[in-house]
Every structure is written in C-alpha cells, then in structure tokens.
mmCIF file of C-alpha atoms in Angstrom:
data_model
loop_
_atom_site.group_PDB
_atom_site.id
_atom_site.type_symbol
_atom_site.label_atom_id
_atom_site.label_comp_id
_atom_site.label_asym_id
_atom_site.label_seq_id
_atom_site.Cartn_x
_atom_site.Cartn_y
_atom_site.Cartn_z
ATOM 1 C CA MET P 1 20.910 -2.406 -61.331
ATOM 2 C CA THR P 2 19.959 0.925 -62.793
ATOM 3 C CA GLY P 3 20.502 4.354 -61.311
ATOM 4 C CA THR P 4 19.944 7.956 -61.998
ATOM 5 C CA GLY P 5 23.474 8.574 -62.959
ATOM 6 C CA THR P 6 23.758 11.282 -60.382
ATOM 7 C CA ARG P 7 26.531 11.346 -57.886
ATOM 8 C CA PRO P 8 25.514 11.217 -54.222
ATOM 9 C CA GLU P 9 26.797 14.641 -53.480
ATOM 10 C CA GLU P 10 24.539 16.038 -56.215
ATOM 11 C CA VAL P 11 21.292 14.563 -54.787
ATOM 12 C CA PRO P 12 19.228 17.437 -53.254
ATOM 13 C CA ALA P 13 18.393 17.175 -49.570
ATOM 14 C CA PRO P 14 14.726 16.498 -48.744
ATOM 15 C CA THR P 15 12.669 19.559 -48.051
ATOM 16 C CA ILE P 16 11.199 19.832 -44.486
ATOM 17 C CA ALA P 17 8.143 21.997 -44.014
ATOM 18 C CA PRO P 18 8.849 24.838 -41.573
ATOM 19 C CA LYS P 19 7.009 24.774 -38.248
ATOM 20 C CA PRO P 20 4.351 27.435 -37.893
ATOM 21 C CA PRO P 21 5.415 30.257 -35.633
ATOM 22 C CA ARG P 22 4.210 29.956 -32.031
ATOM 23 C CA ARG P 23 2.422 33.211 -32.311
ATOM 24 C CA PHE P 24 0.078 31.531 -34.778
ATOM 25 C CA PHE P 25 -1.325 29.314 -31.947
ATOM 26 C CA GLY P 26 -1.634 32.283 -29.622
ATOM 27 C CA ALA P 27 -3.431 34.267 -32.251
ATOM 28 C CA GLY P 28 -5.788 31.354 -32.935
ATOM 29 C CA PHE P 29 -6.583 30.917 -29.263
ATOM 30 C CA SER P 30 -7.167 34.631 -28.885
ATOM 31 C CA ALA P 31 -9.525 34.554 -31.821
ATOM 32 C CA PHE P 32 -11.340 31.594 -30.257
ATOM 33 C CA LEU P 33 -11.759 33.519 -27.002
ATOM 34 C CA ASP P 34 -13.059 36.509 -28.905
ATOM 35 C CA ARG P 35 -15.684 34.317 -30.564
ATOM 36 C CA GLN P 36 -16.669 32.717 -27.255
ATOM 37 C CA LYS P 37 -16.488 35.785 -25.017
ATOM 38 C CA ASP P 38 -20.266 36.074 -24.753
ATOM 39 C CA ARG P 39 -20.594 32.460 -23.656
ATOM 40 C CA ILE P 40 -17.674 32.799 -21.223
ATOM 41 C CA SER P 41 -19.181 35.952 -19.742
ATOM 42 C CA ALA P 42 -22.506 34.177 -19.301
ATOM 43 C CA LEU P 43 -20.753 31.209 -17.648
ATOM 44 C CA GLN P 44 -18.903 33.540 -15.273
ATOM 45 C CA SER P 45 -22.176 35.204 -14.322
ATOM 46 C CA LEU P 46 -23.764 31.808 -13.719
ATOM 47 C CA VAL P 47 -20.856 30.702 -11.490
ATOM 48 C CA THR P 48 -21.088 33.970 -9.534
ATOM 49 C CA ILE P 49 -24.832 33.504 -9.029
ATOM 50 C CA LEU P 50 -24.321 29.913 -7.879
ATOM 51 C CA ALA P 51 -21.627 31.006 -5.415
ATOM 52 C CA LEU P 52 -23.916 33.694 -4.007
ATOM 53 C CA CYS P 53 -26.761 31.195 -3.659
ATOM 54 C CA ILE P 54 -24.524 28.674 -1.867
ATOM 55 C CA GLY P 55 -23.220 31.410 0.441
ATOM 56 C CA ALA P 56 -26.731 32.587 1.196
ATOM 57 C CA PHE P 57 -27.835 29.004 1.895
ATOM 58 C CA TRP P 58 -25.021 28.380 4.397
ATOM 59 C CA THR P 59 -25.601 31.759 6.004
ATOM 60 C CA TYR P 60 -29.255 30.839 6.426
ATOM 61 C CA ARG P 61 -28.304 27.437 7.869
ATOM 62 C CA LEU P 62 -25.814 28.877 10.348
ATOM 63 C CA PHE P 63 -27.514 32.052 11.469
ATOM 64 C CA ILE P 64 -31.219 31.266 11.035
ATOM 65 C CA GLN P 65 -31.791 27.528 11.399
ATOM 66 C CA GLN P 66 -28.909 26.858 13.815
ATOM 67 C CA ARG P 67 -29.270 30.302 15.464
ATOM 68 C CA GLN P 68 -25.514 30.902 15.422
ATOM 69 C CA SER P 69 -26.065 34.636 15.753
ATOM 70 C CA TYR P 70 -27.853 34.162 19.094
ATOM 71 C CA PRO P 71 -25.973 34.206 22.409
ATOM 72 C CA ARG P 72 -25.423 30.904 24.210
ATOM 73 C CA LEU P 73 -24.401 30.321 27.805
ATOM 74 C CA LYS P 74 -23.538 27.252 29.868
ATOM 75 C CA VAL P 75 -24.208 27.498 33.614
ATOM 76 C CA GLU P 76 -22.344 25.210 36.032
ATOM 77 C CA HIS P 77 -21.800 25.121 39.802
ATOM 78 C CA LYS P 78 -18.851 24.341 42.025
ATOM 79 C CA ILE P 79 -20.130 23.834 45.588
ATOM 80 C CA GLU P 80 -18.373 23.444 48.938
ATOM 81 C CA HIS P 81 -19.460 23.870 52.551
ATOM 82 C CA TRP P 82 -18.125 24.274 56.086
ATOM 83 C CA LYS P 83 -19.940 23.918 59.371
ATOM 84 C CA ILE P 84 -19.364 27.195 61.194
ATOM 85 C CA SER P 85 -21.456 26.546 64.302
ATOM 86 C CA LYS P 86 -23.711 23.968 65.855
ATOM 87 C CA ASP P 87 -26.717 25.292 63.979
ATOM 88 C CA GLN P 88 -25.196 26.908 60.866
ATOM 89 C CA THR P 89 -23.352 25.850 57.717
ATOM 90 C CA LEU P 90 -21.519 28.097 55.283
ATOM 91 C CA LEU P 91 -22.343 27.107 51.706
ATOM 92 C CA SER P 92 -19.992 28.335 48.984
ATOM 93 C CA VAL P 93 -21.363 28.316 45.426
ATOM 94 C CA ASP P 94 -19.231 29.345 42.461
ATOM 95 C CA GLU P 95 -21.262 29.882 39.320
ATOM 96 C CA ILE P 96 -19.159 29.072 36.249
ATOM 97 C CA LEU P 97 -20.550 30.851 33.186
ATOM 98 C CA THR P 98 -19.187 29.826 29.780
ATOM 99 C CA ASN P 99 -20.009 31.470 26.467
ATOM 100 C CA THR P 100 -20.541 28.510 24.121
ATOM 101 C CA GLY P 101 -21.836 30.598 21.226
ATOM 102 C CA SER P 102 -20.187 32.549 18.427
ATOM 103 C CA VAL P 103 -21.126 36.060 19.578
ATOM 104 C CA MET P 104 -20.193 38.102 22.618
ATOM 105 C CA VAL P 105 -22.566 37.918 25.600
ATOM 106 C CA GLU P 106 -23.197 40.805 27.986
ATOM 107 C CA LEU P 107 -24.768 39.617 31.239
ATOM 108 C CA ARG P 108 -26.901 42.039 33.204
ATOM 109 C CA GLY P 109 -28.569 39.991 35.948
ATOM 110 C CA GLY P 110 -30.288 36.897 37.237
ATOM 111 C CA ILE P 111 -31.181 34.997 40.385
ATOM 112 C CA ILE P 112 -29.715 32.192 42.467
ATOM 113 C CA ARG P 113 -31.660 29.948 44.817
ATOM 114 C CA VAL P 114 -30.701 27.351 47.391
ATOM 115 C CA ILE P 115 -33.544 24.835 47.855
ATOM 116 C CA ARG P 116 -33.783 22.303 50.651
ATOM 117 C CA VAL P 117 -34.205 18.764 49.347
ATOM 118 C CA MET P 118 -33.425 16.674 52.441
ATOM 119 C CA PRO P 119 -35.065 16.469 54.917
ATOM 120 C CA LEU P 120 -38.081 16.155 52.641
ATOM 121 C CA PRO P 121 -40.756 18.842 52.914
ATOM 122 C CA PRO P 122 -44.126 17.783 54.362
ATOM 123 C CA ALA P 123 -45.902 17.988 50.987
ATOM 124 C CA VAL P 124 -43.576 15.364 49.523
ATOM 125 C CA GLN P 125 -43.601 13.172 52.637
ATOM 126 C CA LYS P 126 -47.388 12.903 52.419
ATOM 127 C CA ARG P 127 -47.066 11.461 48.918
ATOM 128 C CA LEU P 128 -44.598 8.730 49.868
ATOM 129 C CA ALA P 129 -47.223 6.216 50.996
ATOM 130 C CA ALA P 130 -49.211 6.640 47.789
ATOM 131 C CA VAL P 131 -46.098 6.267 45.648
ATOM 132 C CA GLN P 132 -45.050 3.060 47.462
ATOM 133 C CA ASN P 133 -48.452 1.470 46.777
ATOM 134 C CA LEU P 134 -48.135 1.928 43.015
ATOM 135 C CA SER P 135 -47.559 -1.461 41.362
ATOM 136 C CA GLY P 136 -45.171 -1.294 38.429
ATOM 137 C CA GLN P 137 -45.868 2.385 37.933
ATOM 138 C CA SER P 138 -44.519 5.701 39.075
ATOM 139 C CA GLU P 139 -45.336 9.335 38.606
ATOM 140 C CA ALA P 140 -43.436 12.572 38.551
ATOM 141 C CA GLU P 141 -42.805 14.221 41.881
ATOM 142 C CA LEU P 142 -43.687 17.816 42.527
ATOM 143 C CA SER P 143 -41.320 20.149 40.695
ATOM 144 C CA ILE P 144 -38.209 21.242 42.564
ATOM 145 C CA TYR P 145 -38.868 24.707 41.149
ATOM 146 C CA ASP P 146 -42.158 25.048 43.012
ATOM 147 C CA PRO P 147 -41.486 27.206 46.112
ATOM 148 C CA LYS P 148 -44.871 26.209 47.557
ATOM 149 C CA VAL P 149 -43.605 22.642 47.955
ATOM 150 C CA TRP P 150 -39.836 22.799 48.362
ATOM 151 C CA ASP P 151 -38.366 25.142 50.968
ATOM 152 C CA VAL P 152 -36.320 27.943 49.398
ATOM 153 C CA LEU P 153 -33.508 28.701 51.828
ATOM 154 C CA VAL P 154 -31.955 31.468 49.727
ATOM 155 C CA ASP P 155 -33.456 33.570 46.945
ATOM 156 C CA SER P 156 -30.954 36.191 45.807
ATOM 157 C CA THR P 157 -31.337 38.588 42.890
ATOM 158 C CA ARG P 158 -28.177 39.804 41.170
ATOM 159 C CA SER P 159 -27.577 42.644 38.732
ATOM 160 C CA TRP P 160 -24.446 43.809 36.938
ATOM 161 C CA GLU P 161 -23.681 47.212 35.496
ATOM 162 C CA LYS P 162 -23.373 47.696 31.754
ATOM 163 C CA ASP P 163 -20.065 46.329 30.389
ATOM 164 C CA ALA P 164 -19.239 44.856 33.814
ATOM 165 C CA LEU P 165 -19.630 41.218 32.742
ATOM 166 C CA LEU P 166 -18.769 40.572 29.083
ATOM 167 C CA LEU P 167 -17.968 37.104 27.775
ATOM 168 C CA GLU P 168 -16.279 36.584 24.421
ATOM 169 C CA PRO P 169 -16.954 33.304 22.530
ATOM 170 C CA GLY P 170 -15.297 30.430 24.413
ATOM 171 C CA GLU P 171 -14.572 32.576 27.462
ATOM 172 C CA SER P 172 -15.632 31.704 31.041
ATOM 173 C CA ASP P 173 -16.165 33.723 34.189
ATOM 174 C CA LEU P 174 -16.748 32.763 37.806
ATOM 175 C CA ILE P 175 -19.319 34.366 40.102
ATOM 176 C CA PRO P 176 -18.663 33.546 43.798
ATOM 177 C CA ASN P 177 -21.530 33.297 46.298
ATOM 178 C CA GLU P 178 -21.599 32.468 50.016
ATOM 179 C CA PHE P 179 -24.722 31.557 51.961
ATOM 180 C CA ILE P 180 -25.463 30.534 55.554
ATOM 181 C CA ILE P 181 -27.980 27.711 55.822
ATOM 182 C CA PRO P 182 -29.257 25.574 58.747
ATOM 183 C CA ALA P 183 -26.893 22.801 59.785
ATOM 184 C CA SER P 184 -29.820 20.365 59.768
ATOM 185 C CA VAL P 185 -30.006 20.485 55.957
ATOM 186 C CA LYS P 186 -28.544 17.359 54.350
ATOM 187 C CA VAL P 187 -29.147 17.854 50.612
ATOM 188 C CA VAL P 188 -29.723 21.076 48.665
ATOM 189 C CA ALA P 189 -30.487 21.989 45.082
ATOM 190 C CA VAL P 190 -28.729 25.096 43.765
ATOM 191 C CA TYR P 191 -30.606 26.802 40.941
ATOM 192 C CA SER P 192 -29.215 29.639 38.810
ATOM 193 C CA TYR P 193 -31.030 31.742 36.254
ATOM 194 C CA ILE P 194 -29.063 34.173 34.085
ATOM 195 C CA GLN P 195 -31.083 36.656 32.107
ATOM 196 C CA ASN P 196 -30.593 36.795 28.337
ATOM 197 C CA PRO P 197 -30.252 40.498 27.443
ATOM 198 C CA ALA P 198 -31.490 39.764 23.917
ATOM 199 C CA GLY P 199 -34.770 38.343 25.224
ATOM 200 C CA THR P 200 -35.667 40.380 28.285
ATOM 201 C CA LYS P 201 -39.161 41.067 26.934
ATOM 202 C CA HIS P 202 -39.883 37.347 26.773
ATOM 203 C CA HIS P 203 -38.191 36.397 30.061
ATOM 204 C CA LEU P 204 -35.638 34.277 28.237
ATOM 205 C CA GLY P 205 -32.422 33.150 29.844
ATOM 206 C CA TRP P 206 -30.174 30.256 30.823
ATOM 207 C CA ASN P 207 -30.662 27.852 33.729
ATOM 208 C CA GLY P 208 -28.429 25.625 35.801
ATOM 209 C CA LEU P 209 -29.466 23.156 38.533
ATOM 210 C CA THR P 210 -27.084 21.161 40.748
ATOM 211 C CA TYR P 211 -27.884 18.812 43.627
ATOM 212 C CA TYR P 212 -25.401 18.788 46.485
ATOM 213 C CA ASP P 213 -25.223 16.237 49.303
ATOM 214 C CA LEU P 214 -23.607 17.885 52.317
ATOM 215 C CA GLU P 215 -23.168 14.627 54.202
ATOM 216 C CA LYS P 216 -21.425 12.767 51.371
ATOM 217 C CA SER P 217 -19.251 15.761 50.544
ATOM 218 C CA ALA P 218 -18.156 16.081 54.172
ATOM 219 C CA GLN P 219 -17.321 12.365 54.325
ATOM 220 C CA ALA P 220 -15.336 12.505 51.086
ATOM 221 C CA SER P 221 -13.409 15.542 52.347
ATOM 222 C CA SER P 222 -12.478 13.843 55.629
ATOM 223 C CA GLU P 223 -11.331 10.689 53.800
ATOM 224 C CA SER P 224 -9.099 12.681 51.451
ATOM 225 C CA LYS P 225 -7.512 14.506 54.398
ATOM 226 C CA GLY P 226 -6.838 11.198 56.163
ATOM 227 C CA ARG P 227 -4.834 9.973 53.203
#
C-alpha cells in the first residue's frame, strides 16, 4: 500500500463554498419585479376591470332584471265575525302587510272591498243551467272583481298621511277594519288593493283576495269552545 507520506493531522480540511448571502435572493427578486413591473401593472389593471365588469353584471341582475330596487308587498287577511243582531253580522278584517322587498315602502292609500259570494247573485244563477249541460267542458265564471255581477257590500277607500305607514324590509304591519254586513250572507270575498307610491301614474299596486265562509267559521268556533 502506498501513501502520501503525510500525517493525518497535516491533511488540509476540504474547502466548502460559502452560501450566498440571503440579500442576494432578495435583490434578484427585486430586480425581477423591476423588469416585470409593466406587465404586473397591466395585469392589475385587467383584474380591476374584470372585477368592475362582474360587479356591474350582478348589479344589473339584481336591480334591473330581478327588480330588487323596486318595492314589494305581500297582502294577507285575518278574518273573524260575530252575529250582533238578527239581521246583522260584524265582520272583522285585519289586513297584514309585509314588506318582502329590499327597500323601504311608504304606503299612502288603497281600497278594501267585501263582496258577497253566497247566496249567488242572479247573474251567476242564470248561468248554472248552461254550465251543467256542458259535457266534459267548463268555462270561466264571471270575474269576482266585476261589481256589475257580484254584490259589493263594502267599498272603502283608505289614505294615510306621509310617513304614517313606513315598512322596512322584512317588516309587517296590521291594518284593522270592521264592517257590518247582512246576516243572510254566507260566504264573502275580501279584496284589498294597496297603492304603490312608485307607480301612481300607472295605477300600480298590490292585491290580496281571501274567501271567507261565515257558516264554516262559526261551526269551527263553536266546536273549539265545546272542547
């Protein structure tokens, strides 16, 4: 075996290359950004434009196509009655108005009608024979909204002062009404129309129609009391 003839303690240690300073990487990255700053600026502008276009699209969808900026109202009725004399019945109608839109609604007026359904008016009774003779067919009856056919027992116009009836989104309010109708009436239709202040020139508004059977309601009330 041959050797160098050098003692182990005299052999020089291997040389390890020093690591580059960390600031070298930072400086290189900074230089890269400087070279690409025009492209980065253009990319940022493109992203901003895309974001604005997406925002404009969703704004158009929500406020134009889906009409989210328009007021919306749901009209419901809660009806009860009491016979106050041999010939008269007190009809209580609570109009429940709910703002189902995303903007505040200011209500200024409307109408409420109580229409007699039963007993049937003469104009409808005359049609019964013809309707019964139809084989496998039917046809629409005369509209309940036509006062020339269906007897209007009550036709009341309401108006509210400015700022008197404001509904925030999701908020409800109750408008109580009491009417005296003939005791001979068995079924009524209660119709409400609430004017849309944003569309008064076009007679726009919200409607609600509820049929109420006085005989069935009285029977259900007496059964619940008996229990």
